[in-house]
Short mmCIF file of C-alpha atoms in Angstrom, two decimals:
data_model
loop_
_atom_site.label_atom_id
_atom_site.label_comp_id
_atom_site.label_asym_id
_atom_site.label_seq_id
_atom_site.Cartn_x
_atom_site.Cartn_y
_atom_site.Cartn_z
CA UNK A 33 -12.27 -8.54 18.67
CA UNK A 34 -11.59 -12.40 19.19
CA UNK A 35 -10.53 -14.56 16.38
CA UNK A 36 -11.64 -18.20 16.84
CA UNK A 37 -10.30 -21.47 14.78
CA UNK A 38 -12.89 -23.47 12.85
CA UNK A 39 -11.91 -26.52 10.31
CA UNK A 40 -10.32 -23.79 7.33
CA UNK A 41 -8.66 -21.56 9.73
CA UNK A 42 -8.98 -18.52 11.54
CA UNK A 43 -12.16 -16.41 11.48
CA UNK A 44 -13.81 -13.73 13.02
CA UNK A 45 -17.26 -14.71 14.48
CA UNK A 46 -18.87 -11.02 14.32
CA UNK A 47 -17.77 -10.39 10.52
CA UNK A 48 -19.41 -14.74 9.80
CA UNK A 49 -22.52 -13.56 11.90
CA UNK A 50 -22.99 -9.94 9.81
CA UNK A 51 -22.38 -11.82 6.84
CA UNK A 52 -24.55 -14.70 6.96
CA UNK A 53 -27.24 -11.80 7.20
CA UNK A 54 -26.67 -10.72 3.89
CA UNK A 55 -25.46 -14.20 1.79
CA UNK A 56 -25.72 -17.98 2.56
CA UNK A 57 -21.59 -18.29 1.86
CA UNK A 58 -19.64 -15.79 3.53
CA UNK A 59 -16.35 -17.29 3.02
CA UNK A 60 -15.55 -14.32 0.10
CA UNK A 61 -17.11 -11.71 2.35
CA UNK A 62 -14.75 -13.02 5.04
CA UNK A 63 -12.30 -13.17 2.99
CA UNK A 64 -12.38 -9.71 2.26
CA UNK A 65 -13.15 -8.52 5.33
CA UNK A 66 -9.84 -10.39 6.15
CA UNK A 67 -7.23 -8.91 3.73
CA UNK A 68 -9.11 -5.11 4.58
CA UNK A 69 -8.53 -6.09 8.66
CA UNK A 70 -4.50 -6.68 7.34
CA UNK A 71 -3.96 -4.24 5.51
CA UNK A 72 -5.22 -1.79 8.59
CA UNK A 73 -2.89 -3.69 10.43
CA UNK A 74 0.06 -3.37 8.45
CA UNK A 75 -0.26 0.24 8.22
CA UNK A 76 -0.86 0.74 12.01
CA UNK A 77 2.92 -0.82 12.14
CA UNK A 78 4.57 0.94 9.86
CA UNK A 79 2.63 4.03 10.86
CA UNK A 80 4.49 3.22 14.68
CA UNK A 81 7.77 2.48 13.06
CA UNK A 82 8.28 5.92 11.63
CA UNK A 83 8.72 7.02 15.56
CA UNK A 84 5.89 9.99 15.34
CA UNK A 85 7.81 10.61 11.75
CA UNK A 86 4.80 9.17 9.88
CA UNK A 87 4.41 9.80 6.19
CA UNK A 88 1.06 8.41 4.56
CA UNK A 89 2.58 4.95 3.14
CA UNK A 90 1.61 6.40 -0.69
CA UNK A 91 4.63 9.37 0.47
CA UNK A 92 7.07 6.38 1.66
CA UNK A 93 5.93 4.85 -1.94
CA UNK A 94 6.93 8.26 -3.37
CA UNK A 95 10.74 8.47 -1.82
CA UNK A 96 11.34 5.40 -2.48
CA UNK A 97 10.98 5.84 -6.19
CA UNK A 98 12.83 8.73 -6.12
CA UNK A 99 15.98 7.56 -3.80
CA UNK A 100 17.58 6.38 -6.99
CA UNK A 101 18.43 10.19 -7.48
CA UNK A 102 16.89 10.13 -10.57
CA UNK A 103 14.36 13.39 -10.90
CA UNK A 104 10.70 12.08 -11.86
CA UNK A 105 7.80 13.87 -13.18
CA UNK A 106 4.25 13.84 -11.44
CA UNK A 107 3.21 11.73 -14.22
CA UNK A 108 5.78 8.79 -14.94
CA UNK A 109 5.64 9.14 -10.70
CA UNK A 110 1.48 8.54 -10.92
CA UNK A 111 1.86 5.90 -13.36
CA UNK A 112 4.19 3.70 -11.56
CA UNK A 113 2.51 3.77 -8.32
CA UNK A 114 -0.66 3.53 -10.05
CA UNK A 115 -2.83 6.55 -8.80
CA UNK A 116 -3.70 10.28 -10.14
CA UNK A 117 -1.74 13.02 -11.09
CA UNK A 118 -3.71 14.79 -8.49
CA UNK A 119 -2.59 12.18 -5.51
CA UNK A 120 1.02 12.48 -6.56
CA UNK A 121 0.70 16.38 -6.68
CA UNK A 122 -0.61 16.20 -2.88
CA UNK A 123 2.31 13.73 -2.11
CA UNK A 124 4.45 15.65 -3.34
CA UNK A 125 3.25 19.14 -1.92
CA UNK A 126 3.05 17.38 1.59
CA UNK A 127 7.02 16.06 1.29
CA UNK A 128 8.14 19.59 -0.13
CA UNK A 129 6.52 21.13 2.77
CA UNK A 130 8.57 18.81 4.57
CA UNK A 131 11.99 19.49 2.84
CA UNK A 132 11.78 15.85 1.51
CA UNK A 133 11.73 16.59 -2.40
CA UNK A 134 12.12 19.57 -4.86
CA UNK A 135 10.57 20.38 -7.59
CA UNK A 136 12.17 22.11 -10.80
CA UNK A 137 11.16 22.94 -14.07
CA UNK A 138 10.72 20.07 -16.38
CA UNK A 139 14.13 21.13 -19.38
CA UNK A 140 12.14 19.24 -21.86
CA UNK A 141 8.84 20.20 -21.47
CA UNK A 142 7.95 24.07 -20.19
CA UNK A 143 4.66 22.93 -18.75
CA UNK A 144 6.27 20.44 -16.21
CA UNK A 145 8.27 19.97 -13.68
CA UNK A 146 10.53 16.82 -12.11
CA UNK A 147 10.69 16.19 -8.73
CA UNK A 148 14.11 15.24 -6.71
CA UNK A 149 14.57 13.55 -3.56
CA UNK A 150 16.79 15.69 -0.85
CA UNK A 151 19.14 14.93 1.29
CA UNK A 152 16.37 15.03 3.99
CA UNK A 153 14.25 12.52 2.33
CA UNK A 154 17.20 10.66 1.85
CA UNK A 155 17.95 11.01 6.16
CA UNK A 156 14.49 9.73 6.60
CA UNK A 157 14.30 7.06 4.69
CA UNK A 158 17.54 5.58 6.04
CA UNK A 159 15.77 6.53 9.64
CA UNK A 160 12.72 4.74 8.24
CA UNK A 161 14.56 1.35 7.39
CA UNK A 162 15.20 -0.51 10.26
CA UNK A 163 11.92 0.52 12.21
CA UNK A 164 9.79 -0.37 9.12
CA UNK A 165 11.82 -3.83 9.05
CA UNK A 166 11.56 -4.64 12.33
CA UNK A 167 7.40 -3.89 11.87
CA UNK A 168 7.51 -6.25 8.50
CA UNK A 169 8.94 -8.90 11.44
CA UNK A 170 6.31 -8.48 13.82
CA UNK A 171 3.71 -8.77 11.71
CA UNK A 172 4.87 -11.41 9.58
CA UNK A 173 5.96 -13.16 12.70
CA UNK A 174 5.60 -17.40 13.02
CA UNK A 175 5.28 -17.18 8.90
CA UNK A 176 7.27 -19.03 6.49
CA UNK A 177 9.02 -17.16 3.33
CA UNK A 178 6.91 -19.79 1.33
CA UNK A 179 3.61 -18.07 2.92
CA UNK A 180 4.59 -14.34 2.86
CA UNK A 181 5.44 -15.32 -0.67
CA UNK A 182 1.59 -17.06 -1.13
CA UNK A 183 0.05 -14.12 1.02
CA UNK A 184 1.71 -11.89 -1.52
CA UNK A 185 0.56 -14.04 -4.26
CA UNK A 186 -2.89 -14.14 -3.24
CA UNK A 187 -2.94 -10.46 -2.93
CA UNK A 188 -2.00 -9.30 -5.92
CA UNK A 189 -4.65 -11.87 -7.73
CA UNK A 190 -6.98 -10.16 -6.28
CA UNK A 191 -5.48 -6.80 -7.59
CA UNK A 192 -5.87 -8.42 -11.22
CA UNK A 193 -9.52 -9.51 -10.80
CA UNK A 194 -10.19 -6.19 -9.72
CA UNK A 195 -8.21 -4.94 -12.67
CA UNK A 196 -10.55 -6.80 -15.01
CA UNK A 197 -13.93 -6.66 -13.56
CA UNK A 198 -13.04 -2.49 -13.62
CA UNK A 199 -11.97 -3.27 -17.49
CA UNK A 200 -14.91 -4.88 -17.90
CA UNK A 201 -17.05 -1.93 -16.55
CA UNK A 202 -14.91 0.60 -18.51
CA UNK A 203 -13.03 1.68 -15.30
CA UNK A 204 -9.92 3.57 -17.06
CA UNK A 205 -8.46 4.16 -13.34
CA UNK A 206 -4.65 3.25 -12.70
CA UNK A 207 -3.30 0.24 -11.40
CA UNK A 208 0.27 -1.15 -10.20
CA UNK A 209 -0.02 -4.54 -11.50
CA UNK A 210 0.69 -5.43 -15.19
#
């Protein structure tokens, strides 16, 4: 796949050409077909940078939330990355399976249980770090902290249209941005 420069930028001339099949503007469609092209990208990198260690980047999420050392439940853990209980529970089976976290009954509440990082997890998320930095630098590479910091921006807009239009249609699922 070539990318080719017109007067607004780089574009990709087979995603304009399916497009323009289906609306007159395809700069949205673009657009999106854009950010979903990144965000593949991004996750091919930090997918390499675990060195054949690779944890789905909603696990990395996970241990990261619990390196603090503070035990979480599946649900305060589902809320704050904004997905299901049921996602977390898989999460969290695959890093126990992995000797990443624990799990242990919940003191306060019989029908729960709170879920602890180990000292593995720990190991591979200080493994993780400068791999998964030096991927952040290759893709980000030749871009300014002001546009990370717009490309960020951007993204997350788009997170609270989404939010809204699923409001709007009574969609009660999760999300991470307040």
């Amino acid at each position: 796949m070539k990318y080719v420069h017109d007067d607004r930028g780089l574009y990709d001339p087979a995603v304009r050409e399916t497009m323009g099949r289906f609306a007159e503007d395809t700069t949205a469609f673009e657009a999106a077909a854009a950010v979903r092209a990144a965000a593949h990208a991004v996750e091919r990198l930090r997918a390499a940078g675990a060195e054949g260690r690779a944890l789905s980047s909603g696990a990395v999420d996970l241990l990261l939330r619990l390196s603090n050392g503070e035990p979480a439940g599946v649900g305060e853990l589902a809320r704050a990355a904004g997905v299901s209980s049921r996602n977390v529970t898989g999460l969290v089976d695959t890093l126990e399976k992995a000797g990443m976290v624990v799990r242990a009954p919940d003191p306060a509440d019989r029908r729960a249980v709170l879920v602890s990082i180990t000292e593995g997890g720990l190991g591979w998320l200080d493994d993780f770090r400068e791999p998964a930095r030096l991927a952040m630098a290759a893709v980000f590479h030749g871009f300014s902290a002001d546009d990370v910091a717009q490309l960020r921006d951007l993204c997350l807009r788009l997170v609270v249209n989404q939010r809204a239009v699923a409001a709007r249609m009574g969609d009660t699922a999760p999300s991470t941005v307040d």
